PDB file of C-alpha atoms in Angstrom:
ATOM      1  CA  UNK A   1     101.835 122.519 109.178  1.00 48.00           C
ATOM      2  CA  UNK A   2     100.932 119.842 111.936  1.00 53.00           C
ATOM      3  CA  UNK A   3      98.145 122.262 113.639  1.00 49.00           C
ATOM      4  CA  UNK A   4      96.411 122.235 109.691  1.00 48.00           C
ATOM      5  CA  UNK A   5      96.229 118.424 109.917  1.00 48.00           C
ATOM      6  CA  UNK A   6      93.004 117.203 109.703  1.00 48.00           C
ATOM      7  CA  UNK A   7      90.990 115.577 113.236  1.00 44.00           C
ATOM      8  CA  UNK A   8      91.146 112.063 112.196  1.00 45.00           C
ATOM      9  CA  UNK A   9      94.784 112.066 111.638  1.00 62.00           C
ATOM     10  CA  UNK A  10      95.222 113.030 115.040  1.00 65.00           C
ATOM     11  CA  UNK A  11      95.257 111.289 118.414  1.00 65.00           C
ATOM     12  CA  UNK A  12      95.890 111.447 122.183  1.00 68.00           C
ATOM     13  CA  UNK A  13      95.370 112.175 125.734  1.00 70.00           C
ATOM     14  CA  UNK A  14      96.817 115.839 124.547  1.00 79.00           C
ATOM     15  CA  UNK A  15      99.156 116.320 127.729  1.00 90.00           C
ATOM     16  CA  UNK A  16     101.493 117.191 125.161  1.00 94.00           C
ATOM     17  CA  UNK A  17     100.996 118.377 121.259  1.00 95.00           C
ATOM     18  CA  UNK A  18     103.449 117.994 118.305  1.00 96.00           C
ATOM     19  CA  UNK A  19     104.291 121.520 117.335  1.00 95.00           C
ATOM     20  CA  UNK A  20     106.378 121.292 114.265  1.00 96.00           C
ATOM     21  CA  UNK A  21     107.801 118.520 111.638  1.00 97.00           C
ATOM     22  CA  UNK A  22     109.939 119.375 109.355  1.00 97.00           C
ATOM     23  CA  UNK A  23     112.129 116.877 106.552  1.00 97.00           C
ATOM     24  CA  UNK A  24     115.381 118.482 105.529  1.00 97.00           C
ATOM     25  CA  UNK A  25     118.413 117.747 103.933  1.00 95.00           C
ATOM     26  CA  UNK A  26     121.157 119.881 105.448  1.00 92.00           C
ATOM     27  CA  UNK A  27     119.289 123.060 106.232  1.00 92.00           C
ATOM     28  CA  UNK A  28     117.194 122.825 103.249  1.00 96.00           C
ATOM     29  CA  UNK A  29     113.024 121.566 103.171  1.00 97.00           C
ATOM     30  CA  UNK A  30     112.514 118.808 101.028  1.00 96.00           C
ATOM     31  CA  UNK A  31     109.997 116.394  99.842  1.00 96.00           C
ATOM     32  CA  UNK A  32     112.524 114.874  96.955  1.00 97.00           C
ATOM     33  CA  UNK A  33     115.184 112.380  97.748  1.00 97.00           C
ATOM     34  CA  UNK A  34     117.886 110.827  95.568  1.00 95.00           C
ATOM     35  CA  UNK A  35     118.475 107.314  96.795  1.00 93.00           C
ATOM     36  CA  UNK A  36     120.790 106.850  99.866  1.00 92.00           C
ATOM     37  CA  UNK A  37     120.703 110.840 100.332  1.00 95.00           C
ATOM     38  CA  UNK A  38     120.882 111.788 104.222  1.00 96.00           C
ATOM     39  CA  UNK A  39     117.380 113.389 105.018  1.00 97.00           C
ATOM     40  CA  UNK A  40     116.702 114.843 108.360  1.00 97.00           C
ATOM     41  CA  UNK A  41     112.828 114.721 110.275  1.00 97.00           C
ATOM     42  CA  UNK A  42     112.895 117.331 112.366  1.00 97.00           C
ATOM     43  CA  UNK A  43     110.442 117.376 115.872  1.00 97.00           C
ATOM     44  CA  UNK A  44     109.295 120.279 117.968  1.00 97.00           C
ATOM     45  CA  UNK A  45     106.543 119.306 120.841  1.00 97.00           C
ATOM     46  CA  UNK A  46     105.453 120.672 123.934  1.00 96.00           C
ATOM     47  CA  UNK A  47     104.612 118.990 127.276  1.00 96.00           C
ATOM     48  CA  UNK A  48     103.579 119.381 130.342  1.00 94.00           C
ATOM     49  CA  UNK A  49     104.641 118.749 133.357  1.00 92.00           C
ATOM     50  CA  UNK A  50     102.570 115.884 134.165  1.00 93.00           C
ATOM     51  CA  UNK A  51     104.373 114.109 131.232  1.00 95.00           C
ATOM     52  CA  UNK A  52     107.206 112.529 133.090  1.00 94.00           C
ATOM     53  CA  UNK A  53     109.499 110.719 130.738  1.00 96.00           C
ATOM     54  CA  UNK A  54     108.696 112.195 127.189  1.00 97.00           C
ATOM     55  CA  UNK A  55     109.464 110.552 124.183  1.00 97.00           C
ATOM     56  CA  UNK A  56     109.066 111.411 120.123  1.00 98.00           C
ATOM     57  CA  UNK A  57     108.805 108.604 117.708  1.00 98.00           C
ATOM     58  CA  UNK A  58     108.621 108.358 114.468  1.00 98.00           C
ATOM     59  CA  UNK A  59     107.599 106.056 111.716  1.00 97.00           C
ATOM     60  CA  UNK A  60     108.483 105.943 107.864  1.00 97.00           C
ATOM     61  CA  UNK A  61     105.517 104.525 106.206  1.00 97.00           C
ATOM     62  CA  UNK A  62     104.824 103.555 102.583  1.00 95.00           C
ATOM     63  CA  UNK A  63     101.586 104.853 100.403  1.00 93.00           C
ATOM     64  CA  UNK A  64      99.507 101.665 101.816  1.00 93.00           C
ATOM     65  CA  UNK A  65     100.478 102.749 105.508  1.00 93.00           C
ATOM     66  CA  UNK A  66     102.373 100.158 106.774  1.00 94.00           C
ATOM     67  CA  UNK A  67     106.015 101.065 109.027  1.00 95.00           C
ATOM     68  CA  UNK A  68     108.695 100.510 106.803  1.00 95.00           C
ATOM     69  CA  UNK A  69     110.823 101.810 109.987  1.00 96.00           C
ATOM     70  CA  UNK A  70     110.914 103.899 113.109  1.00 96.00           C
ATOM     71  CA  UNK A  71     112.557 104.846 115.601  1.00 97.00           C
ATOM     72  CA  UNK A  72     112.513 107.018 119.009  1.00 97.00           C
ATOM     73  CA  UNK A  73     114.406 109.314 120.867  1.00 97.00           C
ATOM     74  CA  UNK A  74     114.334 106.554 124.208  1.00 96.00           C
ATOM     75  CA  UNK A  75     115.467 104.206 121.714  1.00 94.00           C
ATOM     76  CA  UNK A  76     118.438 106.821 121.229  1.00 96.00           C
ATOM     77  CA  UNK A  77     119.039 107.323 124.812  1.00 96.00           C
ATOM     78  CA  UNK A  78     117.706 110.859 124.542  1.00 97.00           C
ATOM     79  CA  UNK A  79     115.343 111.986 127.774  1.00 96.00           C
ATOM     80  CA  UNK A  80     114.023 115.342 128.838  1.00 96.00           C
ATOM     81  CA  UNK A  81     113.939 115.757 132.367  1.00 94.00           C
ATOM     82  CA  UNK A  82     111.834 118.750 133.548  1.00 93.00           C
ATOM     83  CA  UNK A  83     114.422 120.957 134.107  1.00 92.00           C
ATOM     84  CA  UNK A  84     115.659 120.167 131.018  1.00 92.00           C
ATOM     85  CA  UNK A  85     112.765 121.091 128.781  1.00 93.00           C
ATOM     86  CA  UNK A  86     112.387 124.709 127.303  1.00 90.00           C
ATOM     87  CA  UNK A  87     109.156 126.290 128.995  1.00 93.00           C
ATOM     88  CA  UNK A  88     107.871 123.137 128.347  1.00 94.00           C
ATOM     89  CA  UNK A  89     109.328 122.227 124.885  1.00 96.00           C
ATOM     90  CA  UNK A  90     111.479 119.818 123.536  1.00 97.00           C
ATOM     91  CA  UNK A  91     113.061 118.514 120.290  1.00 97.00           C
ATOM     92  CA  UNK A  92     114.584 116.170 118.988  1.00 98.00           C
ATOM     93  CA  UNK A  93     116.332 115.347 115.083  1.00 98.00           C
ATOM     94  CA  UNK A  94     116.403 112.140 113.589  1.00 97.00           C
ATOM     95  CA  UNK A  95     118.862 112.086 110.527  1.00 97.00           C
ATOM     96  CA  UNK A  96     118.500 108.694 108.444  1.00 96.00           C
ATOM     97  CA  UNK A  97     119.647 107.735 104.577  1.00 95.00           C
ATOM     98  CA  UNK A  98     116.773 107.487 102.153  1.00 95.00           C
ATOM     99  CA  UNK A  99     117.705 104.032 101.136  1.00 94.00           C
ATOM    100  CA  UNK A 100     114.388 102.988  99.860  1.00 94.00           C
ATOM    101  CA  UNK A 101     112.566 101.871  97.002  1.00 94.00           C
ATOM    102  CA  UNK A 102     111.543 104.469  94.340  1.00 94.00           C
ATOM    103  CA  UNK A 103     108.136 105.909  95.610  1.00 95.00           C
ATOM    104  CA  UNK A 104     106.374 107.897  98.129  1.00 97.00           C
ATOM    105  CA  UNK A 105     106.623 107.593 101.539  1.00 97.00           C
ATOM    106  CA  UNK A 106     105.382 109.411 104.725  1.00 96.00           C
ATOM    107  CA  UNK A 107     106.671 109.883 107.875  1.00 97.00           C
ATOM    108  CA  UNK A 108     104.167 109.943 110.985  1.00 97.00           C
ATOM    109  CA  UNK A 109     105.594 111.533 114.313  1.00 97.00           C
ATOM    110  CA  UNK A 110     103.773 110.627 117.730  1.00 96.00           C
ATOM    111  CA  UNK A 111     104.445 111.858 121.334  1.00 97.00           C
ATOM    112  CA  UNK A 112     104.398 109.651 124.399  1.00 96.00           C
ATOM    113  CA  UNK A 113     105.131 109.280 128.224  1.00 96.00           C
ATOM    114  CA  UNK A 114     107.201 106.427 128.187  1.00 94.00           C
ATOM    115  CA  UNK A 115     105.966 105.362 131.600  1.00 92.00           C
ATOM    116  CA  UNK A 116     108.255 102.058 131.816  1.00 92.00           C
ATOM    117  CA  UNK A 117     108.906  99.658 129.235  1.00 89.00           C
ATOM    118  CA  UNK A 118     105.715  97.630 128.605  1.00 93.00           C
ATOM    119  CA  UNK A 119     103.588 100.902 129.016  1.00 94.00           C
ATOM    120  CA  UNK A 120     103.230 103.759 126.803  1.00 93.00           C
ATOM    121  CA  UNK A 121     100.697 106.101 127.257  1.00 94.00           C
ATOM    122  CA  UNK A 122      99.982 108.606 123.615  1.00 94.00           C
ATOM    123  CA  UNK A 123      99.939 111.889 123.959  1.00 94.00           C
ATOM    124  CA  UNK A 124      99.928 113.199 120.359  1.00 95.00           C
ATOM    125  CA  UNK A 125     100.013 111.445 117.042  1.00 95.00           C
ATOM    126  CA  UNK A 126     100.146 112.989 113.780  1.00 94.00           C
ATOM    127  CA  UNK A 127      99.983 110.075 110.493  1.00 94.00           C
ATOM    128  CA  UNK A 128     100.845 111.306 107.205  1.00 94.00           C
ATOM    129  CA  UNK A 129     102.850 114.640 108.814  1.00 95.00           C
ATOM    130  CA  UNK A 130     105.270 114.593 106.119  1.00 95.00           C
ATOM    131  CA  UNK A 131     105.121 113.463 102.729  1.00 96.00           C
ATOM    132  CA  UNK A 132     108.652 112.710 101.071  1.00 97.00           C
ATOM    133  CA  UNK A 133     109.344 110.897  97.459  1.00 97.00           C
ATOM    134  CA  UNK A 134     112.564 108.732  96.892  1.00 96.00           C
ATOM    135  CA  UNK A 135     113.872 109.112  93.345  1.00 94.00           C
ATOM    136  CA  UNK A 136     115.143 105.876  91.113  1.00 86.00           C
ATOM    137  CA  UNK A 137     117.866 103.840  92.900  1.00 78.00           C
ATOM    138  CA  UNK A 138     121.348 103.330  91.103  1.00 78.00           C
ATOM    139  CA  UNK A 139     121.524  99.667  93.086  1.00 75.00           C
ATOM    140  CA  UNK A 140     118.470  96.996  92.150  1.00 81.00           C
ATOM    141  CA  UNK A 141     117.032  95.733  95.026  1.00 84.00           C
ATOM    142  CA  UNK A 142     113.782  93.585  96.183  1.00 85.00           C
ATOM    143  CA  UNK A 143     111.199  95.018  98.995  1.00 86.00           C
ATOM    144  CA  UNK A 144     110.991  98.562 100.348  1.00 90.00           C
ATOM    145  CA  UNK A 145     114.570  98.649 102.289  1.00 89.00           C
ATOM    146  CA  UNK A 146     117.998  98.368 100.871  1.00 86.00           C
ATOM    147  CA  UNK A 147     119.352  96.383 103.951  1.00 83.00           C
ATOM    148  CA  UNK A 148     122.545  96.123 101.576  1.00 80.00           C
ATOM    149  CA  UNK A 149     122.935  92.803 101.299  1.00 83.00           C
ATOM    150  CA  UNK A 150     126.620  91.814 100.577  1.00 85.00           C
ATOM    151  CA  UNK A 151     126.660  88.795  98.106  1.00 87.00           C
ATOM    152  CA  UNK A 152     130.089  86.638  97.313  1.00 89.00           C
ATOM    153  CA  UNK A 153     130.573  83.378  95.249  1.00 88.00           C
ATOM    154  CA  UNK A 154     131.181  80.297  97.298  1.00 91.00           C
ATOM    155  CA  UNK A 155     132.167  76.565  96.426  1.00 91.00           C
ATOM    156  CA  UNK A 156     129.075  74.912  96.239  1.00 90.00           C
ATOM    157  CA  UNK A 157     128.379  72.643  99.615  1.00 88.00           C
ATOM    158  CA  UNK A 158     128.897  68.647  98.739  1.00 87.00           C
ATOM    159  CA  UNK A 159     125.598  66.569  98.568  1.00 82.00           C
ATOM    160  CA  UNK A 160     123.907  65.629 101.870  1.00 71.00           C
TER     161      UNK A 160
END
């Protein structure tokens, strides 16, 4: 549960708080991927009504921290104006393919007021709010991210 997180994995003005995160494949909680196996991150977060242009991010990261990938709900031309928003809530589901190295992963979720584009200011921000393992990948790959590289034979290019 988000509220159970612990202080310093939490930041923000707190105009807004992230209620709920959830990872599911289909309708189903999980924590255990197959490779390449749709898996859904689920957002519920309240704000008020100072918040003007809300947004919900989130980032994949691996066990060291860093993004492997993220994405937001601006990004994905989703907005909430006020009358809009649910006494104040909002949600959003981001639904990606677990093609990733074998490993752990988490998934940290933040809230904003995406003011313009060059300013951001953070409401809520929850690192580590989901922990989720990919299991060994049928297709060898190098890094973090199958990007799924396409590879072909070619006549070799003459001398230069």
């Amino acid at each position: 549960d988000v509220e159970d997180a612990s202080p310093a994995a939490k930041a923000g003005v707190k105009d807004g708080d992230i209620l709920d995160v959830s990872l599911l494949c289909g309708e189903e909680k999980r924590d255990l991927f197959g490779y390449g196996e749709p898996m859904t991150v689920k957002v519920t977060a309240s704000v008020r009504e100072t918040v003007k242009n809300p947004e919900i991010v989130i980032q994949v990261r691996d066990t060291r921290g860093y993004p492997v990938y993220g994405t937001d709900t601006v990004a994905n031309g989703i907005l909430y104006p006020p009358e809009q928003r649910n006494n104040g809530l909002i949600g959003a589901s981001f639904t990606l393919d677990a093609v990733l190295a074998p490993g752990s992963y988490s998934v940290a979720v933040g809230l904003n007021d995406r003011v313009s584009d060059t300013i951001v200011i953070l409401h809520d921000k929850v690192v580590g709010a989901i922990n989720f393992t990919v299991l060994e990948s049928p297709k060898k790959f190098h890094g973090v991210v199958d990007l799924k590289a396409r590879c072909v034979r070619t006549e070799p290019s003459p001398k230069i």
